[in-house]
Amino acid sequence: MAGCVLAIDQGTTSSRAIVFGEDFTPVGAGQQEFPQHFPRSGWVEHSPSDIWDSTLRVCREALKKAPDEGAGVAAIGITNQRETTLVWDRSTGEPVYNAIVWQDRRTSDACARLRREGLEDTFSARTGLLLDPYFSGTKIAWILDNVEGVRDRAERGELAFGTVDTWLIWQLTEGKVHATDATNASRTLIYNIHENAWDEELCRILRIPLSLLPQVKDSSDDFGTSAPDLFGRPLPILGVAGDQQAATVGQACFRPGMVKSTYGTGCFALMNTGETPVRSKNRMLTTIAYRLDGRTTYALEGSIFIAGAAVQWLRDGLGLIEEAGQTQGLAEQADPNQEVYLVPAFVGLGAPYWDAEARGAMFGLTRNTGPREIARAVLQSVGFQTCDLVDAMRADWPDAERPVLRVDGGMTASDWTMQFLADILGAPVDRPIVAETTALGAAWLAGSKAGIWPGADAFSEKWKLERRFEPGLSDRGRTRLLAGWSDAVNRTRSTPD
């Protein structure tokens, strides 16, 4: 087992760790949920100590379950919830505030003010992003402006900013390394994706001191070594990527035109566009897919804020189900004569609408509507939103054919949901044998850097299909359903078309 890699997958609602063997299959794993904090409407926070403590615990659990208690692990790869923002003291490692989660909307007004000042094109041209509370930049500014004494400390160089990967690297190396990778940097709203550098002008606009920022490395690179006492011996950290970019790698989407979509708390679709960034005309994001050996590969991305979180809402908010797996059975039994639409804008609408003020709504309810129809609407909302993303990407890059969609994430276990996705896309949907593609991508970045795993071409050849879902819905049926969805979204938006 000398070719093993420990992959850390630090997500929005749980931390996971998986040890992958040299044949890329999991041989040990651990997972732990941690609390979500909602101090005000639209605010979402995590305790930084919860992020670190749960990560350390699941790493030790995964190593213990692996053959020889992980003795064959040669490297660590990290993938993480993106955009979530932390600031801490460089000397003590103590956070100055809770982690502000990517879903948090507290900086909506700040983004609106920047748009009114005519700055969105400046930010978009350099970062590939839009002015939205989703991204890290305005979150950093909020912490500096709203936590007592923090701005003065930051300007004196006493504080460090990081996304979750940077926080974990800092903890693993006991503060010796303050670094991130290009994919995570590209989600901060202050990183110039064309020059591959922090943008001084954008930082000046947001009043963010450059001394606060981490060093930016390749996705496969030397991020330091874990402290010996954490896992019984030091382990090199050799791969880092934001979760959606890691899933792109794990799905072996190395060729331009390939598309993957991940279904977790939210849903994120990325289309590889090669070494040329494609600027979207349809409010997609231009982002870094990965950077290897100093060469940057770009992607178009569409972000949906609520996917699996809508199933959690059914369980925890409405109490209609006891576990997520029940939704498929309910959807299969739903009345085919009812067309109920859920627009899950619980924290606003993501791509291609980017409406931070929109809120969730349900349409088409009748006296006979019940849990079955609501469950079906929840699952269908994921397919409808994905279709919006893929259509926008194709409009931005007309030469791309309607792609086969490679899918991963918890919701892909539902055959019903994946079949509806294929139907509404009018395109095949491929589900791989290895479902943990996000963690696998982080593992490959580390394993290839360590020289124990093969390069991209050989890794691609080993990607294996578990099942392909072929579209079976007529064009007429698809058009009718999409028209109903478009109407529902338009009536949900804060400024309807």
Coordinates of C-alpha atoms in Angstrom, one line a residue:
M1 CA 0.0 0.0 0.0
A2 CA 2.9 2.4 -0.6
G3 CA 1.0 4.4 -3.1
C4 CA -1.8 5.7 -0.8
V5 CA -2.9 9.3 -0.4
L6 CA -4.9 10.9 2.4
A7 CA -7.6 13.3 0.9
I8 CA -9.2 15.9 3.2
D9 CA -12.6 17.0 1.9
Q10 CA -13.7 19.8 4.1
G11 CA -17.3 20.6 3.1
T12 CA -20.1 23.0 4.2
T13 CA -21.9 20.7 6.5
S14 CA -19.3 18.0 7.3
S15 CA -15.6 17.2 7.2
R16 CA -14.5 14.0 5.5
A17 CA -11.2 12.2 5.0
I18 CA -10.6 9.3 2.6
V19 CA -7.5 7.2 2.1
F20 CA -7.2 6.2 -1.5
G21 CA -5.2 3.2 -2.5
E22 CA -2.9 3.0 -5.5
D23 CA -5.8 1.8 -7.7
F24 CA -7.7 5.0 -6.8
T25 CA -10.3 3.2 -4.6
P26 CA -11.1 4.2 -1.0
V27 CA -9.5 2.0 1.6
G28 CA -10.4 4.0 4.7
A29 CA -12.7 6.9 5.5
G30 CA -14.1 9.1 8.2
Q31 CA -16.9 11.7 8.2
Q32 CA -18.3 14.1 10.8
E33 CA -21.0 16.8 10.6
F34 CA -20.5 20.0 12.5
P35 CA -22.9 22.8 13.6
Q36 CA -24.1 25.6 11.3
H37 CA -24.7 29.0 12.8
F38 CA -27.3 31.5 11.6
P39 CA -26.9 34.6 13.7
R40 CA -29.3 36.7 11.5
S41 CA -31.5 36.1 8.5
G42 CA -29.2 35.5 5.5
W43 CA -26.1 35.1 7.7
V44 CA -24.3 31.8 7.8
E45 CA -21.2 31.1 9.9
H46 CA -19.0 28.2 11.1
S47 CA -16.7 28.0 14.1
P48 CA -13.1 27.8 12.8
S49 CA -12.3 25.4 15.7
D50 CA -15.2 23.1 14.5
I51 CA -13.7 23.1 11.0
W52 CA -10.2 22.1 12.3
D53 CA -11.3 19.7 15.1
S54 CA -13.6 17.8 12.8
T55 CA -11.0 17.6 10.1
L56 CA -8.3 16.3 12.4
R57 CA -10.7 13.7 13.9
V58 CA -11.8 12.3 10.5
C59 CA -8.2 12.2 9.2
R60 CA -7.2 10.1 12.2
E61 CA -10.3 7.9 11.7
A62 CA -9.6 7.3 8.0
L63 CA -5.9 6.5 8.7
K64 CA -6.9 4.1 11.5
K65 CA -9.3 2.2 9.1
A66 CA -6.8 2.0 6.3
P67 CA -4.5 -1.0 5.9
D68 CA -1.7 -0.9 8.4
E69 CA -3.3 2.1 9.9
G70 CA -2.3 4.3 7.0
A71 CA 1.4 3.4 7.0
G72 CA 1.4 3.5 3.2
V73 CA 0.2 7.1 3.0
A74 CA 2.7 9.1 1.1
A75 CA 1.0 12.5 0.8
I76 CA -2.0 14.7 1.7
G77 CA -4.4 16.4 -0.7
I78 CA -6.9 19.0 0.4
T79 CA -10.2 20.1 -1.1
N80 CA -12.5 22.5 0.6
Q81 CA -15.7 24.5 0.6
R82 CA -14.8 27.6 -1.4
E83 CA -15.2 31.3 -0.7
T84 CA -15.7 30.7 3.1
T85 CA -13.6 33.4 4.7
L86 CA -11.5 33.3 7.9
V87 CA -9.1 35.9 9.4
W88 CA -6.8 35.0 12.3
D89 CA -3.9 36.3 14.4
R90 CA -0.5 35.3 12.9
S91 CA 1.1 34.9 16.3
T92 CA -1.5 33.0 18.2
G93 CA -3.5 31.4 15.5
E94 CA -6.7 32.7 17.1
P95 CA -9.5 33.7 14.7
V96 CA -10.8 37.2 15.1
Y97 CA -14.3 36.1 14.0
N98 CA -16.3 33.1 13.0
A99 CA -15.8 31.8 9.4
I100 CA -18.2 33.6 7.1
V101 CA -19.7 30.8 4.9
W102 CA -20.0 31.1 1.1
Q103 CA -23.8 31.1 1.4
D104 CA -23.8 34.2 3.6
R105 CA -25.5 37.2 2.1
R106 CA -24.6 40.0 4.6
T107 CA -22.6 41.9 2.1
S108 CA -25.4 42.3 -0.5
D109 CA -25.6 46.0 0.1
A110 CA -21.8 46.4 -0.2
C111 CA -21.9 44.6 -3.6
A112 CA -24.9 46.8 -4.7
R113 CA -22.9 49.9 -3.8
L114 CA -19.9 48.8 -5.8
R115 CA -22.2 48.1 -8.8
R116 CA -23.8 51.6 -8.5
E117 CA -20.3 53.0 -8.6
G118 CA -19.8 51.3 -11.9
L119 CA -17.1 48.9 -10.7
E120 CA -18.6 45.5 -11.7
D121 CA -16.9 45.4 -15.0
T122 CA -13.5 46.2 -13.4
F123 CA -13.9 43.3 -11.0
S124 CA -15.3 40.9 -13.7
A125 CA -12.7 41.7 -16.3
R126 CA -9.8 40.8 -13.9
T127 CA -11.3 38.1 -11.7
G128 CA -13.9 36.5 -14.0
L129 CA -16.4 36.9 -11.2
L130 CA -19.5 39.1 -10.5
L131 CA -20.1 41.4 -7.6
D132 CA -22.0 39.1 -5.3
P133 CA -21.8 38.3 -1.6
Y134 CA -20.9 34.7 -2.5
F135 CA -17.2 35.6 -3.0
S136 CA -14.6 36.2 -0.3
G137 CA -13.5 39.8 -1.0
T138 CA -16.5 41.6 0.5
K139 CA -16.5 39.1 3.4
I140 CA -12.9 40.1 4.2
A141 CA -13.9 43.7 4.1
W142 CA -16.8 43.2 6.4
I143 CA -14.6 41.5 9.0
L144 CA -12.1 44.3 8.8
D145 CA -14.8 47.0 9.1
N146 CA -17.1 45.4 11.7
V147 CA -14.9 43.6 14.2
E148 CA -13.5 46.0 16.7
G149 CA -9.8 46.6 16.3
V150 CA -9.3 44.2 13.4
R151 CA -8.6 46.8 10.7
D152 CA -5.7 48.4 12.7
R153 CA -4.3 44.9 13.4
A154 CA -4.5 43.9 9.8
E155 CA -2.8 47.1 8.6
R156 CA 0.0 46.4 11.1
G157 CA 0.5 43.0 9.4
E158 CA -0.6 41.0 12.5
L159 CA -3.4 39.1 10.8
A160 CA -3.8 36.5 8.1
F161 CA -6.7 35.8 5.7
G162 CA -7.5 32.4 4.3
T163 CA -10.1 30.3 2.7
V164 CA -10.7 27.0 4.4
D165 CA -7.7 25.3 2.6
T166 CA -5.4 28.0 3.9
W167 CA -6.8 27.6 7.4
L168 CA -6.2 23.8 7.3
I169 CA -2.7 24.2 5.9
W170 CA -1.9 26.7 8.7
Q171 CA -3.2 24.2 11.3
L172 CA -1.5 21.2 9.8
T173 CA 1.9 22.9 9.6
E174 CA 1.5 24.7 13.0
G175 CA 1.5 28.1 11.4
K176 CA 4.6 27.5 9.3
V177 CA 2.8 27.8 5.9
H178 CA 0.4 30.6 4.9
A179 CA -0.6 29.5 1.3
T180 CA -3.5 28.7 -1.0
D181 CA -3.7 27.4 -4.5
A182 CA -4.8 29.2 -7.7
T183 CA -8.3 27.7 -7.8
N184 CA -9.2 29.0 -4.3
A185 CA -7.5 32.3 -5.0
S186 CA -9.6 32.7 -8.1
R187 CA -12.8 32.7 -6.0
T188 CA -11.8 35.6 -3.7
L189 CA -12.8 38.6 -6.0
I190 CA -9.3 40.1 -5.6
Y191 CA -7.2 37.7 -7.6
N192 CA -6.3 38.5 -11.2
I193 CA -6.8 35.3 -13.1
H194 CA -5.0 36.5 -16.2
E195 CA -1.9 37.7 -14.4
N196 CA -2.1 35.0 -11.7
A197 CA -1.5 37.5 -8.9
W198 CA -3.4 39.4 -6.2
D199 CA -4.8 42.5 -7.8
E200 CA -3.5 45.6 -5.9
E201 CA -6.2 47.9 -7.3
L202 CA -9.1 45.6 -6.3
C203 CA -7.6 45.2 -2.9
R204 CA -7.3 49.0 -2.6
I205 CA -11.0 49.4 -3.6
L206 CA -12.1 46.9 -0.9
R207 CA -9.4 48.3 1.6
I208 CA -7.8 44.9 2.0
P209 CA -4.1 45.1 3.0
L210 CA -1.9 42.9 0.8
S211 CA 0.0 41.7 4.0
L212 CA -3.2 39.8 4.9
L213 CA -3.1 37.5 1.8
P214 CA -1.5 34.1 1.4
Q215 CA 1.1 32.9 -1.1
V216 CA -0.6 31.4 -4.2
K217 CA 0.8 28.1 -5.5
D218 CA 0.0 25.6 -8.2
S219 CA -2.8 23.0 -7.4
S220 CA 0.0 20.4 -7.3
D221 CA 2.7 21.9 -5.2
D222 CA 4.6 21.8 -2.0
F223 CA 2.3 23.2 0.8
G224 CA 4.6 22.2 3.6
T225 CA 4.5 19.1 5.9
S226 CA 2.1 18.2 8.7
A227 CA 3.3 18.4 12.2
P228 CA 4.7 15.0 13.3
D229 CA 2.5 14.6 16.3
L230 CA -0.8 14.9 14.3
F231 CA -0.6 11.6 12.5
G232 CA 2.4 9.9 14.1
R233 CA 4.8 11.1 11.4
P234 CA 5.1 14.1 9.1
L235 CA 3.2 13.9 5.8
P236 CA 3.8 16.3 2.9
I237 CA 0.8 18.3 1.7
L238 CA 1.1 18.2 -2.1
G239 CA -2.3 18.9 -3.6
V240 CA -4.9 21.6 -3.0
A241 CA -8.0 22.7 -4.9
G242 CA -11.4 24.1 -4.2
D243 CA -14.1 21.5 -4.1
Q244 CA -15.6 22.1 -7.5
Q245 CA -12.2 22.2 -9.3
A246 CA -11.1 19.1 -7.4
A247 CA -14.2 17.3 -8.7
T248 CA -13.4 18.5 -12.2
V249 CA -10.0 16.8 -11.8
G250 CA -11.5 13.7 -10.2
Q251 CA -13.9 13.4 -13.1
A252 CA -10.9 13.5 -15.4
C253 CA -12.3 16.5 -17.3
F254 CA -9.0 17.5 -18.7
R255 CA -10.1 18.1 -22.3
P256 CA -11.7 21.4 -23.4
G257 CA -15.5 21.0 -23.7
M258 CA -15.8 18.4 -21.0
V259 CA -18.4 19.2 -18.3
K260 CA -18.9 18.0 -14.7
S261 CA -21.6 18.8 -12.3
T262 CA -21.4 18.2 -8.5
Y263 CA -24.5 17.9 -6.4
G264 CA -23.9 18.6 -2.7
T265 CA -25.3 21.4 -0.6
G266 CA -25.3 23.4 -3.8
C267 CA -24.8 22.4 -7.4
F268 CA -21.8 23.5 -9.4
A269 CA -21.2 22.8 -13.1
L270 CA -17.8 23.5 -14.7
M271 CA -16.9 23.3 -18.4
N272 CA -13.2 23.1 -19.2
T273 CA -12.3 25.8 -21.7
G274 CA -8.6 25.1 -22.0
E275 CA -5.8 27.6 -21.7
T276 CA -7.9 30.5 -22.9
P277 CA -10.4 32.2 -20.5
V278 CA -13.8 32.6 -22.0
R279 CA -15.6 35.7 -20.8
S280 CA -19.3 35.0 -20.3
K281 CA -22.0 37.1 -21.8
N282 CA -24.6 35.2 -19.8
R283 CA -23.5 35.8 -16.2
M284 CA -21.5 32.6 -15.9
L285 CA -18.2 32.8 -14.0
T286 CA -14.8 32.5 -15.7
T287 CA -12.6 30.7 -13.2
I288 CA -9.4 28.7 -12.9
A289 CA -10.0 25.0 -13.3
Y290 CA -6.5 24.0 -12.1
R291 CA -2.9 25.2 -12.4
L292 CA -0.2 22.6 -13.0
D293 CA 3.5 23.2 -13.6
G294 CA 2.7 26.9 -13.9
R295 CA 0.2 26.4 -16.7
T296 CA -3.4 27.6 -16.1
T297 CA -6.4 25.8 -17.4
Y298 CA -9.7 27.8 -17.2
A299 CA -13.3 26.9 -17.0
L300 CA -16.8 28.4 -17.2
E301 CA -18.7 27.8 -14.1
G302 CA -22.3 28.0 -13.0
S303 CA -23.1 28.0 -9.3
I304 CA -26.5 27.0 -7.8
F305 CA -26.7 27.8 -4.1
I306 CA -29.4 25.2 -3.2
A307 CA -29.4 21.6 -4.3
G308 CA -29.0 19.0 -1.6
A309 CA -29.8 21.7 0.9
A310 CA -33.4 21.6 -0.4
V311 CA -33.6 18.0 0.6
Q312 CA -32.3 18.9 4.0
W313 CA -35.1 21.5 4.1
L314 CA -37.7 18.8 3.4
R315 CA -36.2 16.8 6.4
D316 CA -35.3 19.5 8.9
G317 CA -37.5 22.4 8.0
L318 CA -40.8 20.8 6.9
G319 CA -40.4 17.4 8.6
L320 CA -41.8 15.6 5.4
I321 CA -39.1 13.0 5.4
E322 CA -36.8 11.4 8.0
E323 CA -33.9 10.7 5.6
A324 CA -32.8 12.0 2.2
G325 CA -33.2 8.6 0.5
Q326 CA -37.0 8.8 0.9
T327 CA -37.4 11.6 -1.6
Q328 CA -37.0 9.2 -4.6
G329 CA -39.8 7.0 -3.5
L330 CA -42.1 10.0 -2.9
A331 CA -41.2 11.5 -6.3
E332 CA -42.0 8.2 -8.1
Q333 CA -45.5 8.2 -6.5
A334 CA -46.3 11.9 -7.3
D335 CA -49.4 12.7 -9.3
P336 CA -48.3 13.0 -12.9
N337 CA -51.1 15.5 -13.6
Q338 CA -49.7 18.1 -11.2
E339 CA -46.9 20.3 -12.3
V340 CA -45.5 21.8 -9.1
Y341 CA -42.4 24.0 -9.3
L342 CA -40.1 24.9 -6.4
V343 CA -37.6 27.7 -6.9
P344 CA -35.2 27.1 -4.0
A345 CA -34.0 30.7 -3.7
F346 CA -33.6 30.4 0.0
V347 CA -30.3 32.4 0.0
G348 CA -31.0 34.2 -3.4
L349 CA -30.5 32.9 -6.9
G350 CA -27.1 32.0 -8.3
A351 CA -26.2 31.6 -12.0
P352 CA -27.3 32.8 -14.4
Y353 CA -29.6 35.2 -12.5
W354 CA -27.4 36.4 -9.6
D355 CA -30.3 37.8 -7.7
A356 CA -29.2 38.1 -4.0
E357 CA -32.6 39.4 -3.0
A358 CA -34.8 36.7 -4.5
R359 CA -36.4 34.2 -2.0
G360 CA -37.7 30.7 -2.4
A361 CA -41.2 30.1 -3.7
M362 CA -43.5 27.2 -4.8
F363 CA -45.9 27.4 -7.7
G364 CA -48.7 25.2 -9.1
L365 CA -50.1 24.1 -5.7
T366 CA -53.6 22.6 -5.7
R367 CA -55.8 21.2 -2.9
N368 CA -54.4 17.7 -3.8
T369 CA -50.7 18.7 -3.5
G370 CA -48.9 16.8 -0.8
P371 CA -45.5 15.5 0.3
R372 CA -45.1 13.4 -2.9
E373 CA -45.5 16.4 -5.3
I374 CA -43.4 18.6 -3.1
A375 CA -40.6 16.0 -3.0
R376 CA -40.7 15.7 -6.8
A377 CA -40.5 19.5 -7.2
V378 CA -37.5 19.6 -4.9
L379 CA -35.6 17.0 -7.0
Q380 CA -36.8 18.5 -10.3
S381 CA -35.5 21.9 -9.2
V382 CA -32.0 20.6 -9.4
G383 CA -32.4 19.4 -13.0
F384 CA -34.0 22.7 -14.0
Q385 CA -31.3 24.8 -12.5
T386 CA -28.6 22.6 -14.1
C387 CA -30.3 23.1 -17.5
D388 CA -30.1 26.8 -17.0
L389 CA -26.4 26.6 -16.4
V390 CA -25.6 24.3 -19.4
D391 CA -27.6 26.4 -21.8
A392 CA -25.8 29.5 -20.7
M393 CA -22.4 27.8 -21.1
R394 CA -23.3 26.7 -24.6
A395 CA -24.4 30.2 -25.5
D396 CA -21.0 31.6 -24.2
W397 CA -19.1 28.9 -26.2
P398 CA -21.2 28.2 -29.3
D399 CA -18.6 25.8 -30.8
A400 CA -19.2 23.3 -27.9
E401 CA -21.6 20.5 -28.6
R402 CA -24.3 19.6 -26.1
P403 CA -22.0 17.8 -23.7
V404 CA -22.2 14.5 -21.9
L405 CA -22.5 15.6 -18.2
R406 CA -20.3 13.8 -15.7
V407 CA -22.0 13.9 -12.3
D408 CA -21.0 13.3 -8.7
G409 CA -22.1 14.2 -5.2
G410 CA -24.7 12.8 -2.8
M411 CA -27.8 13.4 -4.9
T412 CA -26.4 11.3 -7.8
A413 CA -27.3 8.2 -5.8
S414 CA -31.0 8.9 -6.8
D415 CA -31.6 7.2 -10.1
W416 CA -34.9 9.1 -10.5
T417 CA -33.1 12.4 -10.1
M418 CA -30.4 11.5 -12.6
Q419 CA -32.9 10.3 -15.1
F420 CA -34.9 13.5 -14.8
L421 CA -31.6 15.4 -15.3
A422 CA -30.9 13.6 -18.5
D423 CA -34.5 14.1 -19.7
I424 CA -34.5 17.9 -19.0
L425 CA -31.0 18.4 -20.5
G426 CA -31.8 16.3 -23.5
A427 CA -28.3 14.9 -23.1
P428 CA -26.6 11.8 -21.5
V429 CA -25.6 11.9 -17.9
D430 CA -22.7 9.8 -16.8
R431 CA -22.3 8.6 -13.2
P432 CA -18.8 7.2 -12.3
I433 CA -18.0 4.1 -10.3
V434 CA -16.0 6.2 -7.8
A435 CA -18.6 8.6 -6.4
E436 CA -16.1 10.5 -4.2
T437 CA -14.7 12.4 -7.1
T438 CA -14.0 15.6 -5.2
A439 CA -11.7 13.8 -2.7
L440 CA -10.3 11.7 -5.5
G441 CA -9.3 14.9 -7.4
A442 CA -7.5 16.3 -4.4
A443 CA -5.8 12.9 -4.0
W444 CA -4.7 12.8 -7.6
L445 CA -3.2 16.3 -7.3
A446 CA -1.1 15.2 -4.4
G447 CA -0.3 11.7 -5.6
S448 CA 0.9 12.9 -9.0
K449 CA 3.1 15.5 -7.4
A450 CA 4.5 12.8 -5.1
G451 CA 5.3 10.7 -8.2
I452 CA 3.3 7.8 -6.9
W453 CA 0.3 8.2 -9.2
P454 CA 0.2 8.6 -13.0
G455 CA -0.2 11.8 -15.0
A456 CA -3.4 13.2 -16.4
D457 CA -3.7 11.0 -19.5
A458 CA -3.2 7.7 -17.7
F459 CA -5.5 8.9 -14.9
S460 CA -8.2 9.7 -17.5
E461 CA -8.0 6.2 -19.0
K462 CA -8.8 4.7 -15.6
W463 CA -12.0 6.7 -15.2
K464 CA -14.9 4.2 -15.1
L465 CA -18.6 4.6 -15.8
E466 CA -21.1 3.1 -13.4
R467 CA -24.2 4.0 -15.4
R468 CA -25.2 6.3 -18.3
F469 CA -28.7 7.9 -18.1
E470 CA -30.0 8.5 -21.6
P471 CA -32.7 11.2 -22.2
G472 CA -36.2 9.8 -22.8
L473 CA -38.4 12.8 -22.7
S474 CA -39.9 14.2 -25.9
D475 CA -38.9 17.6 -27.1
R476 CA -42.5 18.8 -26.6
G477 CA -42.6 17.6 -23.0
R478 CA -39.2 19.1 -22.3
T479 CA -40.2 22.4 -23.7
R480 CA -43.4 22.5 -21.7
L481 CA -41.7 21.8 -18.4
L482 CA -38.9 24.3 -19.1
A483 CA -41.5 27.0 -19.9
G484 CA -43.2 26.4 -16.6
W485 CA -39.8 26.6 -14.8
S486 CA -38.9 29.8 -16.6
D487 CA -42.2 31.4 -15.5
A488 CA -41.7 30.3 -11.9
V489 CA -38.2 31.7 -11.8
N490 CA -39.3 35.0 -13.3
R491 CA -42.1 35.4 -10.7
T492 CA -39.6 34.7 -7.9
R493 CA -36.9 37.2 -8.9
S494 CA -36.7 40.5 -7.0
T495 CA -36.7 42.3 -10.4
P496 CA -38.7 40.1 -12.9
D497 CA -37.9 40.3 -16.6

